[in-house]
Amino acid sequence: RLELWEYETIRMASFNPTSIHACNTEVVYVSKIYPDLYVSSTYEIDFDRLYRSGYRGLIFDIDNTLVTHGAPANDQAKQLFAHLHEIGFATCLISNNQEPRVKPFADAVHSLYIYDAHKHQQKNYEKAMERMHTEKGNTIFIGDQMFTDVFGANRTGIPSIMKENPLEGRNPDCFKTAVGSHCADWLPQIQKDT
């Protein structure tokens, strides 16, 4: 769905498209949990290009997407958000964490925020777009978890970019218990044209 990423070569993993997995008592088709794009770092995304392509709203997860889990907003995050706002993006952070974690981070990067978001439910993705005055056709979600972040964005109908965390020890919504391996073992790989 993200045609603007022509320069990306995405090699999909060999999933059976008809296979299903249980997630939070729902039946989830594998295609619903795939993001539109995988990146190794949020900071490698060409946000200027996204803006030129007509996107106007960015919804971000925080932990392991912008900073390591539990870390405050660092200079890299502050500089990124300053640039995003300068070029005209509206931003909203949505997190399953509570307000004492989310508000200080949002204040530091001057972003709208929603805490206790209950991702993968659609309600707060829609609320984020409402607050940013954007819509499904010009909003993108960036996060690091399949079964909460990406699944929620896909259910809402907005494009999703997943920041991979193959070396992270903390990966709580991975389906390791279901299939016996880490999410990183199941993810499609991405190879950037050089």
CSV table of C-alpha atoms in Angstrom, one decimal:
chain,number,residue,atom,x,y,z
A,1,ARG,CA,0.0,0.0,0.0
A,2,LEU,CA,2.9,2.4,0.4
A,3,GLU,CA,3.8,2.9,-3.2
A,4,LEU,CA,6.1,5.7,-2.4
A,5,TRP,CA,8.6,3.1,-1.1
A,6,GLU,CA,9.6,1.9,-4.7
A,7,TYR,CA,13.2,1.9,-3.7
A,8,GLU,CA,12.6,-0.7,-1.0
A,9,THR,CA,12.8,-4.4,-1.9
A,10,ILE,CA,10.6,-6.3,0.4
A,11,ARG,CA,11.0,-10.1,0.5
A,12,MET,CA,8.0,-11.7,2.2
A,13,ALA,CA,8.5,-14.6,4.5
A,14,SER,CA,6.9,-17.9,3.3
A,15,PHE,CA,3.7,-17.8,5.2
A,16,ASN,CA,0.7,-19.7,4.0
A,17,PRO,CA,-1.8,-16.9,3.3
A,18,THR,CA,-4.7,-18.9,4.6
A,19,SER,CA,-3.1,-19.8,7.9
A,20,ILE,CA,-4.5,-18.2,11.1
A,21,HIS,CA,-3.3,-17.5,14.6
A,22,ALA,CA,-5.1,-16.7,17.8
A,23,CYS,CA,-4.5,-13.3,19.3
A,24,ASN,CA,-6.4,-12.0,22.3
A,25,THR,CA,-9.2,-14.5,21.7
A,26,GLU,CA,-9.6,-13.2,18.1
A,27,VAL,CA,-8.8,-15.1,14.9
A,28,VAL,CA,-6.2,-13.1,13.0
A,29,TYR,CA,-5.3,-13.7,9.4
A,30,VAL,CA,-1.6,-13.4,8.9
A,31,SER,CA,-2.0,-10.7,6.3
A,32,LYS,CA,-3.6,-8.5,9.0
A,33,ILE,CA,-0.5,-8.5,11.2
A,34,TYR,CA,2.0,-7.6,8.5
A,35,PRO,CA,3.1,-4.0,8.2
A,36,ASP,CA,3.4,-2.2,4.9
A,37,LEU,CA,7.1,-1.7,5.5
A,38,TYR,CA,9.9,-2.9,7.8
A,39,VAL,CA,12.7,-0.6,8.9
A,40,SER,CA,15.6,-1.2,11.2
A,41,SER,CA,15.3,2.3,12.7
A,42,THR,CA,12.5,4.8,12.9
A,43,TYR,CA,15.2,7.4,12.2
A,44,GLU,CA,15.9,6.0,8.7
A,45,ILE,CA,12.4,6.7,7.4
A,46,ASP,CA,12.3,9.4,4.7
A,47,PHE,CA,9.6,11.6,6.3
A,48,ASP,CA,10.2,14.4,3.8
A,49,ARG,CA,9.3,12.0,1.0
A,50,LEU,CA,6.2,10.9,2.9
A,51,TYR,CA,5.1,14.6,3.2
A,52,ARG,CA,5.7,15.2,-0.5
A,53,SER,CA,3.6,12.1,-1.2
A,54,GLY,CA,0.6,13.7,0.6
A,55,TYR,CA,0.8,12.2,4.1
A,56,ARG,CA,0.0,14.7,6.9
A,57,GLY,CA,-0.4,12.8,10.1
A,58,LEU,CA,2.1,10.5,11.9
A,59,ILE,CA,1.0,8.2,14.8
A,60,PHE,CA,3.9,6.8,16.8
A,61,ASP,CA,4.4,4.2,19.5
A,62,ILE,CA,7.1,5.2,22.0
A,63,ASP,CA,9.0,2.3,23.6
A,64,ASN,CA,11.4,0.5,21.3
A,65,THR,CA,10.1,2.6,18.4
A,66,LEU,CA,11.5,6.1,19.3
A,67,VAL,CA,13.7,5.1,22.3
A,68,THR,CA,14.6,2.0,24.2
A,69,HIS,CA,11.9,0.8,26.6
A,70,GLY,CA,11.3,3.3,29.5
A,71,ALA,CA,13.8,5.9,28.3
A,72,PRO,CA,13.0,9.6,28.2
A,73,ALA,CA,12.9,11.5,25.0
A,74,ASN,CA,16.5,11.9,23.8
A,75,ASP,CA,18.0,14.5,21.5
A,76,GLN,CA,17.5,12.3,18.4
A,77,ALA,CA,13.7,12.1,19.2
A,78,LYS,CA,13.4,15.8,19.9
A,79,GLN,CA,15.2,16.7,16.7
A,80,LEU,CA,13.1,14.3,14.7
A,81,PHE,CA,9.8,15.8,16.0
A,82,ALA,CA,11.1,19.4,15.5
A,83,HIS,CA,11.8,18.5,11.9
A,84,LEU,CA,8.4,16.8,11.4
A,85,HIS,CA,6.5,19.7,12.7
A,86,GLU,CA,8.7,22.2,10.7
A,87,ILE,CA,7.8,20.5,7.4
A,88,GLY,CA,4.1,20.4,8.4
A,89,PHE,CA,3.3,17.0,9.9
A,90,ALA,CA,0.9,16.6,12.8
A,91,THR,CA,2.0,14.0,15.3
A,92,CYS,CA,0.4,11.9,18.0
A,93,LEU,CA,1.9,9.4,20.3
A,94,ILE,CA,-0.3,6.4,21.3
A,95,SER,CA,0.9,4.1,24.0
A,96,ASN,CA,-0.5,1.3,26.2
A,97,ASN,CA,1.5,2.9,29.0
A,98,GLN,CA,0.0,5.1,31.6
A,99,GLU,CA,0.1,8.9,31.6
A,100,PRO,CA,3.2,9.3,33.9
A,101,ARG,CA,5.2,7.6,31.2
A,102,VAL,CA,3.6,9.1,28.1
A,103,LYS,CA,3.0,12.8,29.0
A,104,PRO,CA,6.6,13.7,29.8
A,105,PHE,CA,7.8,12.2,26.6
A,106,ALA,CA,5.0,13.9,24.6
A,107,ASP,CA,5.8,17.2,26.3
A,108,ALA,CA,9.5,16.9,25.4
A,109,VAL,CA,8.8,16.3,21.7
A,110,HIS,CA,5.8,18.7,21.6
A,111,SER,CA,3.4,16.1,20.4
A,112,LEU,CA,-0.3,15.2,21.0
A,113,TYR,CA,-0.6,11.9,22.9
A,114,ILE,CA,-3.0,9.2,24.0
A,115,TYR,CA,-2.1,7.0,26.9
A,116,ASP,CA,-3.6,3.6,28.0
A,117,ALA,CA,-4.5,3.2,24.3
A,118,HIS,CA,-5.5,-0.4,24.4
A,119,LYS,CA,-3.8,-1.2,21.1
A,120,HIS,CA,-4.8,-3.2,19.0
A,121,GLN,CA,-8.3,-1.7,19.4
A,122,GLN,CA,-9.2,0.8,16.7
A,123,LYS,CA,-10.7,3.5,18.8
A,124,ASN,CA,-7.6,5.4,19.8
A,125,TYR,CA,-6.0,5.2,16.3
A,126,GLU,CA,-9.2,7.0,15.1
A,127,LYS,CA,-9.0,9.4,18.1
A,128,ALA,CA,-5.4,10.2,17.2
A,129,MET,CA,-6.5,11.1,13.6
A,130,GLU,CA,-9.4,13.2,14.9
A,131,ARG,CA,-7.0,15.2,17.2
A,132,MET,CA,-4.5,15.7,14.3
A,133,HIS,CA,-7.3,16.6,11.8
A,134,THR,CA,-6.2,13.9,9.4
A,135,GLU,CA,-7.8,10.9,7.9
A,136,LYS,CA,-7.0,7.3,6.9
A,137,GLY,CA,-5.7,8.3,3.5
A,138,ASN,CA,-3.0,10.7,4.8
A,139,THR,CA,-2.0,9.2,8.1
A,140,ILE,CA,0.7,6.6,8.8
A,141,PHE,CA,1.4,4.6,12.0
A,142,ILE,CA,5.0,3.7,13.1
A,143,GLY,CA,5.5,1.1,15.8
A,144,ASP,CA,7.5,-2.0,16.8
A,145,GLN,CA,4.9,-4.7,17.7
A,146,MET,CA,2.9,-6.9,15.4
A,147,PHE,CA,0.0,-7.9,17.5
A,148,THR,CA,-0.7,-4.5,19.1
A,149,ASP,CA,0.8,-1.7,17.0
A,150,VAL,CA,0.6,-3.0,13.5
A,151,PHE,CA,-2.5,-5.1,13.9
A,152,GLY,CA,-4.4,-2.1,15.3
A,153,ALA,CA,-3.3,0.2,12.4
A,154,ASN,CA,-4.3,-2.4,9.9
A,155,ARG,CA,-7.7,-2.9,11.5
A,156,THR,CA,-8.1,0.9,11.4
A,157,GLY,CA,-7.2,1.0,7.7
A,158,ILE,CA,-4.0,3.1,7.9
A,159,PRO,CA,-0.6,2.2,6.5
A,160,SER,CA,1.9,0.8,9.1
A,161,ILE,CA,5.6,0.9,9.3
A,162,MET,CA,7.2,-1.6,11.8
A,163,LYS,CA,10.5,-0.9,13.4
A,164,GLU,CA,12.2,-4.3,13.8
A,165,ASN,CA,13.8,-5.2,17.2
A,166,PRO,CA,15.6,-8.5,16.4
A,167,LEU,CA,18.0,-8.0,19.3
A,168,GLU,CA,15.6,-6.7,21.9
A,169,GLY,CA,15.0,-9.0,24.8
A,170,ARG,CA,11.7,-7.5,25.6
A,171,ASN,CA,9.1,-8.4,23.0
A,172,PRO,CA,5.9,-9.0,25.0
A,173,ASP,CA,3.4,-9.5,22.2
A,174,CYS,CA,5.5,-11.9,20.2
A,175,PHE,CA,3.8,-15.2,19.4
A,176,LYS,CA,6.7,-17.2,20.9
A,177,THR,CA,4.3,-19.1,23.1
A,178,ALA,CA,2.2,-20.1,20.1
A,179,VAL,CA,4.9,-21.1,17.7
A,180,GLY,CA,8.0,-21.6,19.8
A,181,SER,CA,10.2,-18.9,18.2
A,182,HIS,CA,10.7,-15.1,18.4
A,183,CYS,CA,8.9,-12.7,16.1
A,184,ALA,CA,12.1,-11.7,14.4
A,185,ASP,CA,12.4,-15.3,13.1
A,186,TRP,CA,9.1,-14.9,11.3
A,187,LEU,CA,9.4,-11.4,9.9
A,188,PRO,CA,9.9,-10.5,6.3
A,189,GLN,CA,13.3,-9.1,5.6
A,190,ILE,CA,14.0,-5.8,3.9
A,191,GLN,CA,16.9,-4.9,1.7
A,192,LYS,CA,17.5,-1.3,0.8
A,193,ASP,CA,18.7,-0.6,-2.8
A,194,THR,CA,22.2,0.8,-2.7
